[in-house]
N, CA and C atoms as an extended XYZ file, in Angstrom:
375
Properties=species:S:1:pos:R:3:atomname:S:1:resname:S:1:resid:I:1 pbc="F F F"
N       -19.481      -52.959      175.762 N   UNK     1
C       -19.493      -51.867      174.793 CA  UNK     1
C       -18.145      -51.805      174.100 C   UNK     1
N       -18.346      -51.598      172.542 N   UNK     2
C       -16.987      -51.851      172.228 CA  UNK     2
C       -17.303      -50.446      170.750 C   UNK     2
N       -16.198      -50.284      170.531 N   UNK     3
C       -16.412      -49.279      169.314 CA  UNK     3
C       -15.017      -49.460      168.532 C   UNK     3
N       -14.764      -49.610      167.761 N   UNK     4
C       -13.758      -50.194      167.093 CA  UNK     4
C       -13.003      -49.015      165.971 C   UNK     4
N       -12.231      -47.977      165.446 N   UNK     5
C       -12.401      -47.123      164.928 CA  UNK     5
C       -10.898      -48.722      163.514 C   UNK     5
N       -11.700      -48.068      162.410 N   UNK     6
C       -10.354      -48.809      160.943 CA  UNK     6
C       -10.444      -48.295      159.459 C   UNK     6
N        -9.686      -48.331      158.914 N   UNK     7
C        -9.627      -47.816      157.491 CA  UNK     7
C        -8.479      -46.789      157.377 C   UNK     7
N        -7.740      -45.957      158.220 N   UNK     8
C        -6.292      -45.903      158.321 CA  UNK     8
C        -5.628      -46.009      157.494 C   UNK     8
N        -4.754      -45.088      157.190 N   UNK     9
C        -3.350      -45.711      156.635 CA  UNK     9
C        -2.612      -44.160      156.239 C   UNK     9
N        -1.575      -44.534      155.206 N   UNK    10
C        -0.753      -43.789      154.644 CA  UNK    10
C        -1.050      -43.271      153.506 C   UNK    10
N        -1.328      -41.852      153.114 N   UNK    11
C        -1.995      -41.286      151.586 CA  UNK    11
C        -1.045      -39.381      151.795 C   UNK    11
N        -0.955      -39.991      150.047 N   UNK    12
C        -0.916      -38.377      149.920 CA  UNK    12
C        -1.670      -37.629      149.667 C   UNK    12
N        -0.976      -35.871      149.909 N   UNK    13
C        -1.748      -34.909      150.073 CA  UNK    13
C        -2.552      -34.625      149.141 C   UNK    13
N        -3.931      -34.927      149.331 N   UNK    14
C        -5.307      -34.767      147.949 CA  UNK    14
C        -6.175      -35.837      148.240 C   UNK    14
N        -5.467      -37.002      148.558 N   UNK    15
C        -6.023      -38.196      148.761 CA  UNK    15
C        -7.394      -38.836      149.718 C   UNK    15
N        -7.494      -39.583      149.545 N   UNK    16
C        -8.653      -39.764      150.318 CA  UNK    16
C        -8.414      -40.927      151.177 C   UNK    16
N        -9.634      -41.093      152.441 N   UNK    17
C        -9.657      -42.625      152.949 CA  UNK    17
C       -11.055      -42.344      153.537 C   UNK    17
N       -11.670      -43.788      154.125 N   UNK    18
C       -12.440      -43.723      154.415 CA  UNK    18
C       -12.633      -44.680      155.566 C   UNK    18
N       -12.746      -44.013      156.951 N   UNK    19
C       -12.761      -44.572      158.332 CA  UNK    19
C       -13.790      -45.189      158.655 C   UNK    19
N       -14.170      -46.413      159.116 N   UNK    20
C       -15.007      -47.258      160.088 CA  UNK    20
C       -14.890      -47.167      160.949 C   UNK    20
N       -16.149      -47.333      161.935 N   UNK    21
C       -16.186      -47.436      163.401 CA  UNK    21
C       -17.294      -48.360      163.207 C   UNK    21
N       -16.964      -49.433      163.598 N   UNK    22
C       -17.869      -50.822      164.332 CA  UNK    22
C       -18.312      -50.224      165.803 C   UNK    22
N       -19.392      -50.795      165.729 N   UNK    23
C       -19.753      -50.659      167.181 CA  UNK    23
C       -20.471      -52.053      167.949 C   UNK    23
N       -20.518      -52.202      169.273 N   UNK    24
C       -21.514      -53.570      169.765 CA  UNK    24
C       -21.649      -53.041      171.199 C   UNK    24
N       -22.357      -54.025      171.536 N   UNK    25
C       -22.605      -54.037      172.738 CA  UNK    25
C       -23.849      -53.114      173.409 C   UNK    25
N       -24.210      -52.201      172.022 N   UNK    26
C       -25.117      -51.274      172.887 CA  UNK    26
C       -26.170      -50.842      171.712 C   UNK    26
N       -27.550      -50.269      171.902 N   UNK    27
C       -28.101      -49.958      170.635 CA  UNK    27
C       -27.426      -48.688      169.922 C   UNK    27
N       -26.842      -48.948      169.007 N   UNK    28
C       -26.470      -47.607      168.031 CA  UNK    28
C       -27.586      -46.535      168.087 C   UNK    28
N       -28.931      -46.596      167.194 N   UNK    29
C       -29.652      -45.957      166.950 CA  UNK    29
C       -29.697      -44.745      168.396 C   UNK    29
N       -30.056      -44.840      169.198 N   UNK    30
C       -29.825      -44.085      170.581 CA  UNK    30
C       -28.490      -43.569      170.714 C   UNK    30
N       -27.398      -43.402      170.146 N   UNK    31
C       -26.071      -42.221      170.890 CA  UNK    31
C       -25.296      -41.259      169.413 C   UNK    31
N       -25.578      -40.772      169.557 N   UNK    32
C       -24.453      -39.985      168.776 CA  UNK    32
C       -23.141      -40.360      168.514 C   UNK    32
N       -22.530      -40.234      167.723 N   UNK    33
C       -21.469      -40.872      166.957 CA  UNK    33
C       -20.516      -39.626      166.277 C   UNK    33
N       -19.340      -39.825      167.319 N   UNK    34
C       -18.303      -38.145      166.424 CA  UNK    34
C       -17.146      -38.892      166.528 C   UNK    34
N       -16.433      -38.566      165.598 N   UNK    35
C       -14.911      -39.022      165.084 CA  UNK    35
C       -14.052      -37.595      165.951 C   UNK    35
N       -13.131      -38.060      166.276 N   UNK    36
C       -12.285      -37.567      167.275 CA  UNK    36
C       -10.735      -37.743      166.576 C   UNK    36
N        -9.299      -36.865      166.855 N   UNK    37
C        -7.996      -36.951      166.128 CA  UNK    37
C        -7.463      -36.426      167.108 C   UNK    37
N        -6.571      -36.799      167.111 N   UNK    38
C        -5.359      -36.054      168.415 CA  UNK    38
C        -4.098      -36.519      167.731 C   UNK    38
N        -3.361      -35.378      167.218 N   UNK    39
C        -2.134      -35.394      166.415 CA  UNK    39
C        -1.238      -34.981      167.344 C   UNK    39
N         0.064      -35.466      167.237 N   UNK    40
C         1.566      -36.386      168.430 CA  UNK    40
C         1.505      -34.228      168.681 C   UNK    40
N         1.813      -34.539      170.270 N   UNK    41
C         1.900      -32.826      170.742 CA  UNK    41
C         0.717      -32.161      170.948 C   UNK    41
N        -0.286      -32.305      170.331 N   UNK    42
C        -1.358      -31.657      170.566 CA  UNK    42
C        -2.498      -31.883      171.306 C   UNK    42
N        -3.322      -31.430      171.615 N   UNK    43
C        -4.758      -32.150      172.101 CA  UNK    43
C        -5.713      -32.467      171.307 C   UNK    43
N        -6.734      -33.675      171.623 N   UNK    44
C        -7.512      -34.038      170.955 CA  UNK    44
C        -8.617      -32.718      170.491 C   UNK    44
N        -8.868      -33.287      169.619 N   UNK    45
C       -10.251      -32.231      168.472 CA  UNK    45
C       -11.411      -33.045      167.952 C   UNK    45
N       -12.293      -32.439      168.046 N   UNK    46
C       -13.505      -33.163      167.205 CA  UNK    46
C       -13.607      -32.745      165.889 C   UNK    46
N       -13.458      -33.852      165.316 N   UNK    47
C       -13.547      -33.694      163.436 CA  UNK    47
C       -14.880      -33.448      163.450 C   UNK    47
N       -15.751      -34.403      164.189 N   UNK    48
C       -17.201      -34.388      163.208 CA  UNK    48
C       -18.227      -35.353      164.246 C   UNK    48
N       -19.146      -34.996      163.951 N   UNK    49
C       -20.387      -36.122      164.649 CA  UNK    49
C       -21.679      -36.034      164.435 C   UNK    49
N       -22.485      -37.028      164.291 N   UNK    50
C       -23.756      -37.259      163.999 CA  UNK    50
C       -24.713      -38.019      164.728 C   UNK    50
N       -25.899      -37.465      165.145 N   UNK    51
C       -26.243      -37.554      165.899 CA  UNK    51
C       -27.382      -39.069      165.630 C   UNK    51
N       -28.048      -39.608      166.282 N   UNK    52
C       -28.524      -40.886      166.571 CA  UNK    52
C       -29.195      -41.485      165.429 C   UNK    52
N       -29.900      -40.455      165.079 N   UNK    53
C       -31.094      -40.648      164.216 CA  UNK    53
C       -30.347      -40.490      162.122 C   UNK    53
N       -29.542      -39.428      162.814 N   UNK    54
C       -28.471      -39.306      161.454 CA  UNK    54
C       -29.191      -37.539      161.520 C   UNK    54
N       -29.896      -36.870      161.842 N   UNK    55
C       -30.496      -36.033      161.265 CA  UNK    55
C       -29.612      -34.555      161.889 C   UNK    55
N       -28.649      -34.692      162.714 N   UNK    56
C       -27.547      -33.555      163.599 CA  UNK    56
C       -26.372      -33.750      162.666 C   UNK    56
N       -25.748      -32.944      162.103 N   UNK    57
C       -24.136      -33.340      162.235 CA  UNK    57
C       -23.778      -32.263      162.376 C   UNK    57
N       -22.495      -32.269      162.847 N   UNK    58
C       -21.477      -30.801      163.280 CA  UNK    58
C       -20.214      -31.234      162.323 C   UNK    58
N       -19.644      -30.632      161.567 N   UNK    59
C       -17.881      -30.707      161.392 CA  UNK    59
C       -17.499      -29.253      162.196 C   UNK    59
N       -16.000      -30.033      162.239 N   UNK    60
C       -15.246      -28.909      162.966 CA  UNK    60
C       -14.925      -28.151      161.131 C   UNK    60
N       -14.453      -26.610      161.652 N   UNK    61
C       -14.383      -25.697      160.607 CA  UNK    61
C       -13.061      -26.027      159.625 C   UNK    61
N       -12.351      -26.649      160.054 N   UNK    62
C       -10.947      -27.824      159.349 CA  UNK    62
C       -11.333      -28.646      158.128 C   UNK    62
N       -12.736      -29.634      158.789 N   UNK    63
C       -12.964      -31.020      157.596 CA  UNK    63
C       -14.484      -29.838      157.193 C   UNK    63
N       -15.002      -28.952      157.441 N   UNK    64
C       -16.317      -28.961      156.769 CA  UNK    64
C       -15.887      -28.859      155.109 C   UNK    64
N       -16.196      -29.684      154.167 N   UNK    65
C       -16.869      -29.604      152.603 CA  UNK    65
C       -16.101      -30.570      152.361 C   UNK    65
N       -14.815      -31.386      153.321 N   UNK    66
C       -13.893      -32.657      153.152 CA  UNK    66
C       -14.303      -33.575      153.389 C   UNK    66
N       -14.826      -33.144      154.568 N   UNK    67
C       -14.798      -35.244      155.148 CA  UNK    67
C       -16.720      -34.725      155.245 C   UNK    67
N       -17.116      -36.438      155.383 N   UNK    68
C       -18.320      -36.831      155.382 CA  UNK    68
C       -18.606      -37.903      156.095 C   UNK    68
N       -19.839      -37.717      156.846 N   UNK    69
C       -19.963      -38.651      158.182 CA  UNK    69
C       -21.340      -39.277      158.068 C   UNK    69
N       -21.442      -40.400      158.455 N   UNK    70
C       -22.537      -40.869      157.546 CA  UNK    70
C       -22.682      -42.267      158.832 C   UNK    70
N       -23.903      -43.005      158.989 N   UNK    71
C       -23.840      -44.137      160.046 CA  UNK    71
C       -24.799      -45.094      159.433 C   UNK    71
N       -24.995      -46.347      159.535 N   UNK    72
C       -25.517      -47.124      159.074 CA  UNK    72
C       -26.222      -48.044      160.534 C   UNK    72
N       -27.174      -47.294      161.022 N   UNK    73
C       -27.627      -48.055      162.417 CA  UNK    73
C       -27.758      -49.276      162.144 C   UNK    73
N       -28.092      -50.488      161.369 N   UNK    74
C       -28.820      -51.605      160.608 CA  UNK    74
C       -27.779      -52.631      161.062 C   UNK    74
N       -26.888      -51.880      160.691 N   UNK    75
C       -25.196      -52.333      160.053 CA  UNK    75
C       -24.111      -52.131      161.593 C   UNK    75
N       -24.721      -51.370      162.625 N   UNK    76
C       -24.154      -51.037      163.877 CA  UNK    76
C       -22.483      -50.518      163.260 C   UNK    76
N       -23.098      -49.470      162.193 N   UNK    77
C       -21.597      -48.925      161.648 CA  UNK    77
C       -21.695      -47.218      161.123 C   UNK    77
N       -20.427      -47.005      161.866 N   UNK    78
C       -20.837      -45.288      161.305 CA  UNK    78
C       -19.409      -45.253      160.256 C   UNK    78
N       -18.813      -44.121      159.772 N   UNK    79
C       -18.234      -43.971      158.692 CA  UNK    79
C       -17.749      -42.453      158.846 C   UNK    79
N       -16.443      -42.199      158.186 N   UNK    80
C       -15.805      -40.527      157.744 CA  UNK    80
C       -14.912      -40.978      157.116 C   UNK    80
N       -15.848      -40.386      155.953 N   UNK    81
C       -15.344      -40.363      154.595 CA  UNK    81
C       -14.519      -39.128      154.530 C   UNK    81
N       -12.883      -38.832      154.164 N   UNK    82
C       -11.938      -37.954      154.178 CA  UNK    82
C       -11.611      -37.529      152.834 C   UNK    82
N       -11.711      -36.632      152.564 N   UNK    83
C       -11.071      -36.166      150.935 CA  UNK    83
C       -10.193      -34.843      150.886 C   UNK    83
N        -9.462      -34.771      150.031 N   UNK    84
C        -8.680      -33.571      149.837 CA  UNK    84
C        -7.981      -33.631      151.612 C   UNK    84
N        -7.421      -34.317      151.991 N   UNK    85
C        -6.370      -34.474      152.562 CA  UNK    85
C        -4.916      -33.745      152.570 C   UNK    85
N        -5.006      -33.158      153.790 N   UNK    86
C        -3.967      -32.529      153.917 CA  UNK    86
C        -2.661      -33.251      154.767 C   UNK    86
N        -1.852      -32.588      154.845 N   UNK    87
C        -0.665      -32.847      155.880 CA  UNK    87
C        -0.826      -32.830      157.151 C   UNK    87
N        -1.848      -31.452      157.947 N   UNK    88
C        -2.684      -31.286      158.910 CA  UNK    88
C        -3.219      -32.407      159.640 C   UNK    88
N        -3.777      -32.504      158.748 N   UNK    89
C        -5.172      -34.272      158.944 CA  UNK    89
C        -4.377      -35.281      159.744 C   UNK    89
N        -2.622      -35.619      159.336 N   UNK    90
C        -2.293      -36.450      159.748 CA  UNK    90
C        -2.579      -36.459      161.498 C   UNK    90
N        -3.436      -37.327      162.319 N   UNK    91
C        -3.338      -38.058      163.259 CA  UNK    91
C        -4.185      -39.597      163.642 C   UNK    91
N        -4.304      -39.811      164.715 N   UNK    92
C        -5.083      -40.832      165.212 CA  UNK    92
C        -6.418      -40.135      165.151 C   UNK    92
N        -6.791      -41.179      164.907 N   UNK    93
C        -8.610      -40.974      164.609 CA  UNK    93
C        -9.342      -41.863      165.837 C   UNK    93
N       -10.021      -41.243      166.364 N   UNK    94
C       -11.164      -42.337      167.060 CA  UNK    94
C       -12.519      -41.655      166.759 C   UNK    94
N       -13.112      -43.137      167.255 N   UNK    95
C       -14.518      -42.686      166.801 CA  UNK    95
C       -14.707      -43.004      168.455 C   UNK    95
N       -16.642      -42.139      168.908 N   UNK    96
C       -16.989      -41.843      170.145 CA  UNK    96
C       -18.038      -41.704      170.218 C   UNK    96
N       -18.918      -42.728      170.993 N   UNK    97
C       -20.323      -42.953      171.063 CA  UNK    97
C       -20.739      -41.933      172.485 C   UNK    97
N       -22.008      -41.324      172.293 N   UNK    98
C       -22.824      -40.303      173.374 CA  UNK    98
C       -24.096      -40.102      173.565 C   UNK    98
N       -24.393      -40.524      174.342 N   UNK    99
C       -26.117      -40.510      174.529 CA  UNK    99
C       -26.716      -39.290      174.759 C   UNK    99
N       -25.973      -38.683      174.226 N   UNK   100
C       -26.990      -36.912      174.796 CA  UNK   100
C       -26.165      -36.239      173.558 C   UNK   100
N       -26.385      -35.110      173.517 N   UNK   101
C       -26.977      -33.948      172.641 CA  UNK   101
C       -25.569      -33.385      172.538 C   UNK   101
N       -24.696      -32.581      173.513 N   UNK   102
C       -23.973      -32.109      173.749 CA  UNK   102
C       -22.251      -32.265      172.130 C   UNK   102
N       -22.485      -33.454      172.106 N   UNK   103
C       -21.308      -33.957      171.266 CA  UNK   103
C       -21.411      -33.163      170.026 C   UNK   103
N       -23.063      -33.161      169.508 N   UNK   104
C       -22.950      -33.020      168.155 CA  UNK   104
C       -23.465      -31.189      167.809 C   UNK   104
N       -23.818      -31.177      168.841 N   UNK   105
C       -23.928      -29.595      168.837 CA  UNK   105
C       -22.513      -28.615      168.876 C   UNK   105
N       -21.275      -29.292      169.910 N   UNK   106
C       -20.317      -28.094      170.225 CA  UNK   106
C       -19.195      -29.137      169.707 C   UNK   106
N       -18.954      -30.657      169.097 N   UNK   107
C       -18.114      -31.120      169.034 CA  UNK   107
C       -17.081      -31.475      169.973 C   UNK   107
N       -17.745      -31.789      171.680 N   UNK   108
C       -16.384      -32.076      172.464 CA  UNK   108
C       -17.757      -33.220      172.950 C   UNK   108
N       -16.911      -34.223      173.770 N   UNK   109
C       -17.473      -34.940      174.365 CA  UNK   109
C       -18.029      -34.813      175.875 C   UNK   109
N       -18.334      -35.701      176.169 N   UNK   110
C       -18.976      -35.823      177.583 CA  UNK   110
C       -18.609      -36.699      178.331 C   UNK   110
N       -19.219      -36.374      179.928 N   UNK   111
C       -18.626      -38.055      180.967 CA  UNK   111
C       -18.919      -38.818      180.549 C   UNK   111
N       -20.199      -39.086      179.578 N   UNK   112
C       -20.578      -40.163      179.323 CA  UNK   112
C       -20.458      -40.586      178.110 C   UNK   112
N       -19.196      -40.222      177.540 N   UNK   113
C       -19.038      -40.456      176.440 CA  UNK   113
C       -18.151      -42.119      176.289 C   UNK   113
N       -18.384      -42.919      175.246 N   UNK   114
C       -17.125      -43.605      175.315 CA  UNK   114
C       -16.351      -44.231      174.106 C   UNK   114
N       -15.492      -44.143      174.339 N   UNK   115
C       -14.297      -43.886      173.194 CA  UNK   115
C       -14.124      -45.733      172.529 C   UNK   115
N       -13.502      -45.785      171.276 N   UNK   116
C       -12.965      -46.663      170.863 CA  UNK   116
C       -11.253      -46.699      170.620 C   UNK   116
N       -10.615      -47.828      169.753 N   UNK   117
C        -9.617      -47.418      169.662 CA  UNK   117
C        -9.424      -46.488      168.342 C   UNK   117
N        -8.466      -45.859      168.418 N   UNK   118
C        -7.870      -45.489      167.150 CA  UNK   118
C        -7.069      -45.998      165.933 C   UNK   118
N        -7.207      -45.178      164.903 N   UNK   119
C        -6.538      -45.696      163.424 CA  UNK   119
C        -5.781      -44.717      163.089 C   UNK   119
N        -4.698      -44.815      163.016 N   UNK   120
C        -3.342      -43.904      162.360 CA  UNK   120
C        -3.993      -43.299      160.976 C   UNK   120
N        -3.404      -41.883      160.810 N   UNK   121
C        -3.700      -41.768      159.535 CA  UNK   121
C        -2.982      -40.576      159.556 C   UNK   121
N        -1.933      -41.045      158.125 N   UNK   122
C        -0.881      -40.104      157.970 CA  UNK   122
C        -0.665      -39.638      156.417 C   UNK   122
N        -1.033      -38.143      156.501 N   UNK   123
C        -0.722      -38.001      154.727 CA  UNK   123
C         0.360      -37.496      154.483 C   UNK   123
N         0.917      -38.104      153.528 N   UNK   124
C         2.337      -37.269      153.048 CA  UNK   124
C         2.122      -35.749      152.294 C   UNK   124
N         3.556      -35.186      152.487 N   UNK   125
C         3.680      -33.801      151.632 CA  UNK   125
C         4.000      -34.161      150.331 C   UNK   125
């Protein structure tokens, strides 16, 4: 099982990017899929997640009307699309596959959740 989180980088404040998460090893269509950030000092947060079928999503109250989460089961690829970018926004991003319900309803994960790596993402003032 592998989940790969990319698209990262350095943007200023307004700006946009737009994150990948590859996935293998396991059927996509079956787990839920939420992008995860944990900025230097703080604890991790759930940006956002969508659930198997595509038909659940949750944003946290931060990215709702910004970012957009979107998965391409076909393609074993999900996506968060970021806009109007703040200074805030700046952290590591991961993306986080879950076979149950829980993720996309309250936005935190589970034991059985499992993580990929992360992609830096830092907006300037």
């Amino acid at each position: 099982v592998q989940l790969q989180a990319s698209g990262g980088g350095l943007v200023q404040t307004g700006g946009s990017l737009r994150l990948s998460c590859a996935t293998s090893g396991f059927t996509l269509d079956g787990y839920a899929i939420g992008w995860f950030r944990q900025a230097p000092g703080k604890e991790r947060e759930g940006v956002s997640c969508i659930s198997g079928a595509g038909t659940d999503i949750w944003y946290a109250d931060s990215t709702e009307g910004r970012f957009t989460i979107s998965r391409d089961n076909t393609k074993n690829m999900a996506y968060l699309q970021m806009t109007s970018l703040k200074p805030e926004d700046t952290a590591v991003y991961y993306c986080a596959a879950d076979p149950g319900f829980t993720m996309c309803l309250v936005g935190t994960p589970s034991v059985d959740t499992w993580w990929g790596r992360g992609t830096q993402v830092t907006v300037s003032s």
